[in-house]
CSV table of C-alpha atoms in Angstrom, one decimal:
chain,number,residue,atom,x,y,z
H,1,MET,CA,124.1,139.6,88.9
H,2,ALA,CA,125.9,137.0,91.1
H,3,PRO,CA,123.8,134.1,92.3
H,4,ARG,CA,122.6,134.5,95.9
H,5,ARG,CA,124.7,132.6,98.4
H,6,VAL,CA,123.0,129.8,100.2
H,7,HIS,CA,122.2,130.7,103.8
H,8,THR,CA,123.3,128.0,106.2
H,9,LYS,CA,122.9,129.8,109.5
H,10,SER,CA,121.0,127.9,112.1
H,11,ARG,CA,117.6,129.7,112.7
H,12,HIS,CA,116.4,127.5,115.5
H,13,GLY,CA,119.5,126.9,117.6
H,14,CYS,CA,119.6,126.9,121.3
H,15,ASP,CA,120.0,130.2,123.3
H,16,GLN,CA,123.5,129.3,124.4
H,17,CYS,CA,124.8,128.8,120.9
H,18,LYS,CA,123.2,132.0,119.7
H,19,GLN,CA,124.8,133.9,122.5
H,20,ARG,CA,128.2,132.4,121.7
H,21,ARG,CA,127.6,132.9,117.9
H,22,VAL,CA,128.3,129.3,117.0
H,23,LYS,CA,126.3,127.0,114.8
H,24,CYS,CA,123.9,124.8,116.8
H,25,ASP,CA,123.0,121.3,115.6
H,26,GLU,CA,119.6,121.7,117.4
H,27,ARG,CA,119.6,118.3,119.1
H,28,LYS,CA,117.2,117.7,121.9
H,29,PRO,CA,117.2,117.9,124.9
H,30,ASN,CA,120.9,119.1,124.7
H,31,CYS,CA,122.7,120.1,121.6
H,32,THR,CA,126.2,118.7,121.0
H,33,ASN,CA,128.0,122.0,121.8
H,34,CYS,CA,126.2,122.3,125.2
H,35,GLY,CA,126.7,118.7,125.9
H,36,THR,CA,130.4,118.9,125.2
H,37,ARG,CA,130.8,122.0,127.4
H,38,GLY,CA,128.6,120.6,130.2
H,39,ALA,CA,126.3,123.7,129.9
H,40,GLU,CA,122.5,123.8,130.3
H,41,CYS,CA,120.8,123.9,127.0
H,42,HIS,CA,117.6,126.0,126.4
H,43,TYR,CA,115.5,126.7,123.3
H,44,SER,CA,113.4,129.8,123.3
H,45,ARG,CA,112.1,129.1,119.7
H,46,PRO,CA,110.0,126.1,118.7
H,47,ALA,CA,111.7,123.2,117.0
H,48,ARG,CA,112.2,123.2,113.2
H,49,PRO,CA,109.6,121.3,111.3
H,50,PRO,CA,110.8,118.1,109.6
H,51,GLY,CA,112.3,118.6,106.1
H,52,THR,CA,113.2,122.3,106.6
H,53,GLY,CA,116.8,121.8,107.8
H,54,PRO,CA,119.7,123.9,106.6
H,55,ARG,CA,120.7,123.3,103.0
H,56,ILE,CA,124.1,121.7,102.3
H,57,ASP,CA,126.3,123.2,99.6
H,58,THR,CA,128.1,120.4,97.9
H,59,SER,CA,129.3,122.5,94.9
H,60,SER,CA,133.0,122.2,95.8
H,61,ASN,CA,133.2,118.6,94.5
H,62,VAL,CA,136.3,117.9,96.7
H,63,GLN,CA,137.3,114.3,97.3
H,64,SER,CA,139.2,113.0,100.3
H,65,PRO,CA,142.6,111.8,99.2
H,66,ALA,CA,143.1,109.4,102.1
H,67,PHE,CA,140.0,107.6,100.9
H,68,TYR,CA,140.2,107.9,97.1
H,69,GLY,CA,143.9,107.3,96.8
H,70,SER,CA,145.1,110.7,95.6
H,71,ALA,CA,148.8,111.0,94.9
H,72,SER,CA,149.0,113.9,97.4
H,73,PRO,CA,147.3,112.9,100.7
H,74,SER,CA,146.8,116.5,101.7
H,75,ALA,CA,145.3,117.7,98.4
H,76,GLY,CA,142.2,119.7,99.3
H,77,LEU,CA,142.2,118.4,102.9
H,78,ALA,CA,144.1,121.1,104.7
H,79,THR,CA,141.2,123.5,104.2
H,80,ASN,CA,138.5,120.9,103.7
H,81,PRO,CA,139.0,118.1,106.2
H,82,LEU,CA,136.5,115.5,104.9
H,83,GLY,CA,135.6,116.7,101.4
H,84,VAL,CA,132.4,118.6,102.3
H,85,GLY,CA,131.2,121.8,100.7
H,86,PRO,CA,132.8,125.1,101.6
H,87,ASP,CA,130.0,126.5,103.7
H,88,ILE,CA,129.6,123.5,105.9
H,89,TYR,CA,133.2,122.7,107.1
H,90,GLN,CA,133.6,126.2,108.6
H,91,GLY,CA,134.6,125.8,112.2
H,92,ILE,CA,136.0,122.3,111.7
H,93,GLY,CA,139.6,123.4,112.2
H,94,LEU,CA,142.7,121.5,113.1
H,95,GLY,CA,142.8,122.3,116.8
H,96,THR,CA,141.4,120.4,119.7
H,97,SER,CA,138.3,122.5,120.4
H,98,LEU,CA,135.2,120.3,120.6
H,99,ASP,CA,132.8,123.1,120.2
H,100,MET,CA,132.9,122.8,116.4
H,101,PRO,CA,129.5,122.1,114.9
H,102,PHE,CA,129.3,119.0,112.9
H,103,ARG,CA,125.9,117.3,113.3
H,104,SER,CA,123.9,119.3,110.8
H,105,SER,CA,126.4,119.1,108.0
H,106,THR,CA,127.7,115.5,108.0
H,107,ARG,CA,126.0,113.7,105.1
H,108,GLN,CA,129.0,113.7,102.7
H,109,ARG,CA,131.5,113.1,105.5
H,110,GLU,CA,129.6,110.1,106.9
H,111,LEU,CA,129.1,108.6,103.5
H,112,GLU,CA,132.8,108.6,103.1
H,113,LEU,CA,133.4,107.2,106.6
H,114,MET,CA,130.8,104.5,106.1
H,115,HIS,CA,132.4,103.4,102.8
H,116,TYR,CA,135.8,103.3,104.5
H,117,TRP,CA,134.1,101.3,107.3
H,118,PHE,CA,132.8,98.7,104.9
H,119,THR,CA,136.0,98.4,102.9
H,120,LYS,CA,138.6,98.6,105.7
H,121,THR,CA,137.7,99.5,109.3
H,122,SER,CA,135.1,96.7,109.7
H,123,SER,CA,138.0,94.3,109.8
H,124,SER,CA,139.7,96.1,112.7
H,125,PHE,CA,138.8,93.2,115.1
H,126,THR,CA,140.2,90.5,112.8
H,127,THR,CA,138.8,89.4,109.5
H,128,THR,CA,136.9,86.6,111.3
H,129,TYR,CA,134.4,89.2,112.5
H,130,THR,CA,134.3,91.4,109.4
H,131,ASP,CA,130.8,90.2,108.3
H,132,LEU,CA,129.5,90.8,111.9
H,133,PHE,CA,130.8,94.4,111.9
H,134,ARG,CA,129.6,95.1,108.4
H,135,GLY,CA,126.1,93.7,109.0
H,136,HIS,CA,124.9,93.4,112.6
H,137,VAL,CA,126.9,96.4,113.9
H,138,VAL,CA,125.6,98.7,111.2
H,139,GLN,CA,122.0,97.5,111.9
H,140,GLU,CA,122.5,98.2,115.6
H,141,ALA,CA,124.1,101.6,114.8
H,142,ILE,CA,121.0,102.7,113.0
H,143,LYS,CA,119.0,102.2,116.2
H,144,HIS,CA,121.7,103.4,118.7
H,145,GLU,CA,123.4,106.7,118.1
H,146,TYR,CA,126.3,106.1,120.5
H,147,LEU,CA,127.3,103.0,118.4
H,148,ALA,CA,127.1,105.0,115.2
H,149,ASP,CA,129.3,107.7,116.7
H,150,SER,CA,131.8,105.1,118.0
H,151,ILE,CA,132.3,103.5,114.5
H,152,PHE,CA,132.6,106.9,112.9
H,153,ALA,CA,135.2,107.9,115.4
H,154,LEU,CA,137.2,104.7,114.9
H,155,THR,CA,136.9,105.0,111.1
H,156,SER,CA,138.2,108.6,111.2
H,157,LEU,CA,141.2,107.5,113.3
H,158,HIS,CA,141.8,104.7,110.9
H,159,ILE,CA,142.0,107.1,108.0
H,160,ALA,CA,144.2,109.4,110.0
H,161,SER,CA,146.7,106.6,110.9
H,162,ASP,CA,146.9,105.7,107.2
H,163,THR,CA,147.4,109.3,106.1
H,164,ILE,CA,151.0,110.4,105.6
H,165,ASP,CA,150.5,114.1,105.5
H,166,PRO,CA,150.3,115.4,109.1
H,167,VAL,CA,147.9,118.3,108.3
H,168,ALA,CA,145.5,116.0,106.5
H,169,ALA,CA,145.7,113.4,109.3
H,170,ALA,CA,145.1,116.0,111.9
H,171,SER,CA,141.8,116.9,110.2
H,172,TYR,CA,140.5,113.4,110.6
H,173,VAL,CA,141.7,113.2,114.2
H,174,SER,CA,139.8,116.4,115.1
H,175,VAL,CA,136.6,114.9,113.6
H,176,ALA,CA,137.2,111.6,115.4
H,177,LEU,CA,137.4,113.4,118.7
H,178,GLN,CA,134.0,114.9,118.2
H,179,TYR,CA,132.4,111.6,117.4
H,180,GLN,CA,134.3,109.9,120.3
H,181,ASN,CA,133.2,112.5,122.9
H,182,SER,CA,129.6,112.3,121.6
H,183,ALA,CA,129.7,108.5,121.8
H,184,VAL,CA,131.0,108.4,125.3
H,185,SER,CA,128.4,110.9,126.5
H,186,THR,CA,125.4,109.0,125.3
H,187,PHE,CA,127.0,105.6,126.0
H,188,ARG,CA,127.2,106.4,129.7
H,189,GLY,CA,123.6,107.2,129.8
H,190,ALA,CA,122.6,104.0,128.1
H,191,LEU,CA,124.5,102.0,130.6
H,192,GLN,CA,121.9,103.0,133.2
H,193,ASN,CA,119.3,100.8,131.5
H,194,VAL,CA,120.8,97.7,129.9
H,195,THR,CA,118.3,95.4,128.3
H,196,GLN,CA,118.4,92.4,125.9
H,197,SER,CA,117.5,94.8,123.0
H,198,ASN,CA,120.5,97.1,123.6
H,199,CYS,CA,123.2,94.9,125.1
H,200,ASP,CA,124.7,94.1,121.7
H,201,ALA,CA,125.0,97.8,120.9
H,202,LEU,CA,126.5,98.6,124.3
H,203,PHE,CA,129.1,95.8,124.0
H,204,LEU,CA,130.0,96.6,120.4
H,205,SER,CA,130.2,100.3,121.3
H,206,SER,CA,132.4,99.6,124.3
H,207,ILE,CA,135.1,97.8,122.3
H,208,SER,CA,135.0,100.4,119.6
H,209,ILE,CA,135.4,103.2,122.1
H,210,MET,CA,138.2,101.2,123.7
H,211,ALA,CA,140.1,101.0,120.4
H,212,CYS,CA,139.5,104.8,119.9
H,213,ALA,CA,140.7,105.5,123.5
H,214,MET,CA,143.9,103.5,122.9
H,215,VAL,CA,144.9,105.2,119.6
H,216,SER,CA,143.4,108.7,119.6
H,217,PRO,CA,145.8,110.2,122.2
H,218,LEU,CA,148.7,109.0,120.0
H,219,LEU,CA,147.6,111.0,117.0
H,220,SER,CA,148.2,114.7,116.9
H,221,THR,CA,145.3,117.1,116.0
H,222,GLY,CA,147.8,119.8,114.9
H,223,ALA,CA,151.1,121.6,115.3
H,224,HIS,CA,150.1,123.0,118.7
H,225,ASP,CA,148.8,119.7,120.1
H,226,ALA,CA,151.5,117.0,120.3
H,227,ALA,CA,150.6,113.3,120.6
H,228,LYS,CA,150.4,112.1,124.2
H,229,SER,CA,152.6,109.6,126.0
H,230,THR,CA,151.8,106.0,124.9
H,231,LEU,CA,152.3,104.7,128.5
H,232,GLU,CA,150.0,107.3,130.0
H,233,SER,CA,147.4,106.9,127.3
H,234,ILE,CA,147.2,103.1,127.7
H,235,LEU,CA,147.2,103.2,131.5
H,236,LEU,CA,144.0,105.3,131.2
H,237,LEU,CA,142.4,102.3,129.6
H,238,TYR,CA,142.6,100.1,132.7
H,239,ASP,CA,139.3,101.2,134.3
H,240,PHE,CA,137.6,101.2,130.9
H,241,LEU,CA,138.7,97.6,130.2
H,242,ASN,CA,137.3,96.6,133.6
H,243,GLY,CA,134.1,98.3,132.5
H,244,ILE,CA,133.9,96.2,129.3
H,245,ILE,CA,134.4,93.1,131.4
H,246,SER,CA,131.5,94.1,133.6
H,247,VAL,CA,129.3,94.7,130.6
H,248,ILE,CA,130.2,91.2,129.3
H,249,ASN,CA,129.7,89.4,132.6
H,250,ILE,CA,126.4,91.0,133.4
H,251,ASN,CA,125.0,90.3,129.9
H,252,ARG,CA,126.9,87.2,128.9
H,253,ASP,CA,123.8,85.0,128.4
H,254,TRP,CA,122.2,87.6,126.1
H,255,LEU,CA,125.5,88.2,124.2
H,256,GLU,CA,126.3,84.5,123.7
H,257,SER,CA,122.8,83.7,122.4
H,258,GLY,CA,122.8,86.5,119.8
H,259,PRO,CA,124.8,87.5,116.7
H,260,CYS,CA,127.9,88.4,118.9
H,261,ARG,CA,128.3,84.8,120.1
H,262,ASP,CA,131.2,84.0,117.8
H,263,ILE,CA,133.4,86.6,119.6
H,264,PHE,CA,133.1,84.5,122.8
H,265,ARG,CA,134.0,81.2,121.1
H,266,ALA,CA,137.4,79.5,120.8
H,267,GLN,CA,140.4,81.8,120.8
H,268,ARG,CA,142.5,82.2,117.6
H,269,ARG,CA,146.1,81.2,118.0
H,270,PHE,CA,149.3,82.7,116.8
H,271,ASP,CA,151.5,81.0,114.3
H,272,ALA,CA,153.3,78.0,116.0
H,273,PRO,CA,156.9,78.8,114.7
H,274,ARG,CA,157.0,81.8,117.0
H,275,THR,CA,156.0,80.0,120.2
H,276,ASP,CA,159.5,78.5,121.1
H,277,GLU,CA,161.3,81.8,120.6
H,278,THR,CA,158.7,83.7,122.6
H,279,LYS,CA,158.9,81.1,125.4
H,280,GLY,CA,162.6,81.9,125.7
H,281,GLN,CA,161.9,85.6,125.9
H,282,ILE,CA,159.3,85.0,128.6
H,283,GLU,CA,161.9,83.0,130.6
H,284,ARG,CA,164.2,86.0,130.2
H,285,LEU,CA,161.6,88.2,131.9
H,286,GLN,CA,161.3,85.6,134.8
H,287,ASN,CA,165.1,85.5,135.2
H,288,LEU,CA,165.2,89.3,135.4
H,289,ASN,CA,162.4,89.2,138.0
H,290,ASN,CA,164.3,86.6,140.0
H,291,ALA,CA,167.6,88.5,139.8
H,292,VAL,CA,166.5,92.1,140.2
H,293,ILE,CA,163.5,91.8,142.4
H,294,GLY,CA,164.1,88.6,144.3
H,295,ALA,CA,161.6,86.0,145.7
H,296,ALA,CA,161.6,87.7,149.1
H,297,ASN,CA,160.2,90.9,147.7
H,298,PRO,CA,156.3,91.0,147.6
H,299,LEU,CA,156.6,92.6,144.1
H,300,HIS,CA,158.2,89.4,142.8
H,301,GLU,CA,154.8,87.7,142.9
H,302,THR,CA,153.1,90.7,141.3
H,303,TYR,CA,155.5,90.6,138.4
H,304,SER,CA,155.5,86.8,138.2
H,305,HIS,CA,151.7,86.9,137.8
H,306,ALA,CA,151.9,89.6,135.1
H,307,ILE,CA,154.5,87.6,133.2
H,308,GLN,CA,152.5,84.4,133.4
H,309,GLN,CA,149.4,86.2,132.1
H,310,LEU,CA,151.5,87.6,129.3
H,311,GLU,CA,152.8,84.2,128.3
H,312,ARG,CA,149.2,82.9,128.2
H,313,CYS,CA,148.3,85.8,125.8
H,314,PHE,CA,151.3,85.0,123.5
H,315,GLN,CA,150.3,81.3,123.4
H,316,GLU,CA,146.6,81.2,123.4
H,317,GLY,CA,145.3,83.8,121.0
H,318,LYS,CA,144.6,87.2,119.8
H,319,THR,CA,141.3,88.0,121.3
H,320,ILE,CA,142.6,88.0,124.9
H,321,ALA,CA,145.8,90.0,124.1
H,322,VAL,CA,144.3,93.5,124.5
H,323,GLY,CA,142.8,92.5,127.9
H,324,TRP,CA,146.2,91.5,129.4
H,325,LEU,CA,146.4,94.7,131.3
H,326,VAL,CA,143.4,93.8,133.4
H,327,SER,CA,144.6,90.2,134.0
H,328,ALA,CA,148.0,91.5,135.1
H,329,GLY,CA,146.3,93.0,138.1
H,330,LYS,CA,145.8,96.3,139.9
H,331,ASP,CA,149.1,95.9,141.8
H,332,PHE,CA,151.0,95.7,138.6
H,333,VAL,CA,149.3,98.7,137.2
H,334,ILE,CA,150.3,100.7,140.3
H,335,GLU,CA,153.9,99.8,139.7
H,336,LEU,CA,153.6,100.9,136.1
H,337,GLN,CA,152.3,104.2,137.2
H,338,ARG,CA,155.3,104.6,139.5
H,339,GLY,CA,157.6,103.9,136.6
H,340,GLU,CA,159.3,100.9,138.1
H,341,ARG,CA,161.8,99.4,135.7
H,342,MET,CA,160.7,95.8,135.9
H,343,ALA,CA,157.1,96.7,135.3
H,344,LEU,CA,158.1,98.8,132.3
H,345,MET,CA,160.0,96.0,130.8
H,346,ILE,CA,157.1,93.6,131.1
H,347,PHE,CA,154.8,96.3,129.7
H,348,MET,CA,157.2,96.8,126.7
H,349,TYR,CA,156.9,93.1,126.0
H,350,TRP,CA,153.1,93.5,125.8
H,351,GLY,CA,153.8,96.2,123.2
H,352,VAL,CA,155.5,93.4,121.1
H,353,LEU,CA,152.3,91.3,121.5
H,354,LEU,CA,150.1,94.2,120.4
H,355,ASP,CA,152.4,94.7,117.4
H,356,ARG,CA,151.7,91.1,116.3
H,357,LEU,CA,148.0,91.8,116.0
H,358,ASP,CA,148.3,92.6,112.3
H,359,GLU,CA,144.6,92.7,111.6
H,360,MET,CA,143.9,95.0,114.6
H,361,TRP,CA,145.6,98.2,113.2
H,362,TRP,CA,144.8,100.2,116.3
H,363,ALA,CA,146.5,97.7,118.6
H,364,LYS,CA,149.5,97.3,116.3
H,365,TYR,CA,149.9,101.1,116.0
H,366,ALA,CA,149.9,101.4,119.8
H,367,GLY,CA,152.2,98.4,120.3
H,368,LYS,CA,155.0,99.8,118.2
H,369,ARG,CA,154.7,103.2,119.7
H,370,LEU,CA,154.9,101.7,123.2
H,371,VAL,CA,158.1,99.8,122.4
H,372,LYS,CA,159.7,102.8,120.8
H,373,GLU,CA,158.8,105.0,123.8
H,374,LEU,CA,160.1,102.6,126.4
H,375,CYS,CA,163.2,101.1,124.8
H,376,GLY,CA,165.4,103.9,126.1
H,377,SER,CA,164.4,103.4,129.7
H,378,PHE,CA,166.8,100.5,130.2
H,379,ASP,CA,170.1,101.9,128.9
H,380,GLY,CA,173.0,101.3,131.2
H,381,TYR,CA,171.5,98.6,133.4
H,382,GLY,CA,173.4,95.6,132.0
H,383,LYS,CA,173.6,92.9,129.4
H,384,GLU,CA,170.3,91.2,130.3
H,385,TRP,CA,168.3,94.4,130.0
H,386,ASP,CA,170.0,95.3,126.7
H,387,GLU,CA,169.3,91.9,125.2
H,388,ALA,CA,165.6,92.0,126.3
H,389,THR,CA,165.3,95.5,124.8
H,390,ASN,CA,167.0,94.7,121.5
H,391,TRP,CA,164.7,91.7,121.0
H,392,ALA,CA,161.6,93.9,121.5
H,393,LYS,CA,162.9,96.5,119.1
H,394,MET,CA,163.7,93.9,116.5
H,395,GLU,CA,160.3,92.3,116.8
H,396,VAL,CA,158.5,95.6,116.0
H,397,GLY,CA,160.9,96.7,113.3
H,398,LEU,CA,162.8,99.4,115.1
């Protein structure tokens, strides 16, 4: 007689999930499915007693090739995104639906993600802060779920960006989007009550979500969901970057007196040999601004300011590079949104700067994509435009 199959159906899920016939993670006051859909969440049954959760079938013994170094990145992953048992990954498909249940069956997945976090992703904000992200960040994540979700999201995207097989990569992107949406939802609520005890978690979560927001639209979740425009995706970050600055400014005294203080200390510099060459390229941008826009045009000052801020980022250090978009100013962002050619050229040079952030894989990934996407926008406009474009392409290896 065949052994009885383990029953993993949720017996105490909310009324909405039962009506829709999807697995509920039974979170209170709102389950993840209802929170994602913006629906009201009601429970007609009492909560499940501790220790009586659904059993997890781990009999499949499947490992994640992106993590364990399998010769075939997609081996076992196309049908089993993160190496969990056959009964618990049901519903975690390769599409973009965020209704997929994942909270009640994540132990093996999150062990994998946490291991990848400790060995690789914790260095995503330069190796200078690796110990901080391995230690303090994890301690804070234990206390604040939005921070845990944000580091799981970033780690999933990191694995996806390193995975060659597109189907396998799409599996990780789908999971990352679930964590990312959950993190953003609870993060917004926590911002309503910032205290000394949660300001570190909010700051660390904000920069993790920023990295996710920069790279997640650039990774496809499947054949029917193409990656988004790099320009469009990064422009969406403008308001979020301003939000991070607000969090820092309001809580700077607390942040600078705690474990995160090193992040606010002296900036790290780029290698000196590149400075002179870069200075010449910055001068090229200024010459284009003078020749094409002209000093009499109000936009000349807008572009000149953005170029000066970009030069500062190239010269002074890595930790201010990502925030250049904010320092460039709202007027510059408006011209970017309009697709003005001079603004796009300056923006492409920022892509070169991002590509130089070798330790920040998410910024480097976005930088090269940005240059690749924009380099064709200047064809036929003359020698100066061609030379500026060719330099940018050469710098990122195109």
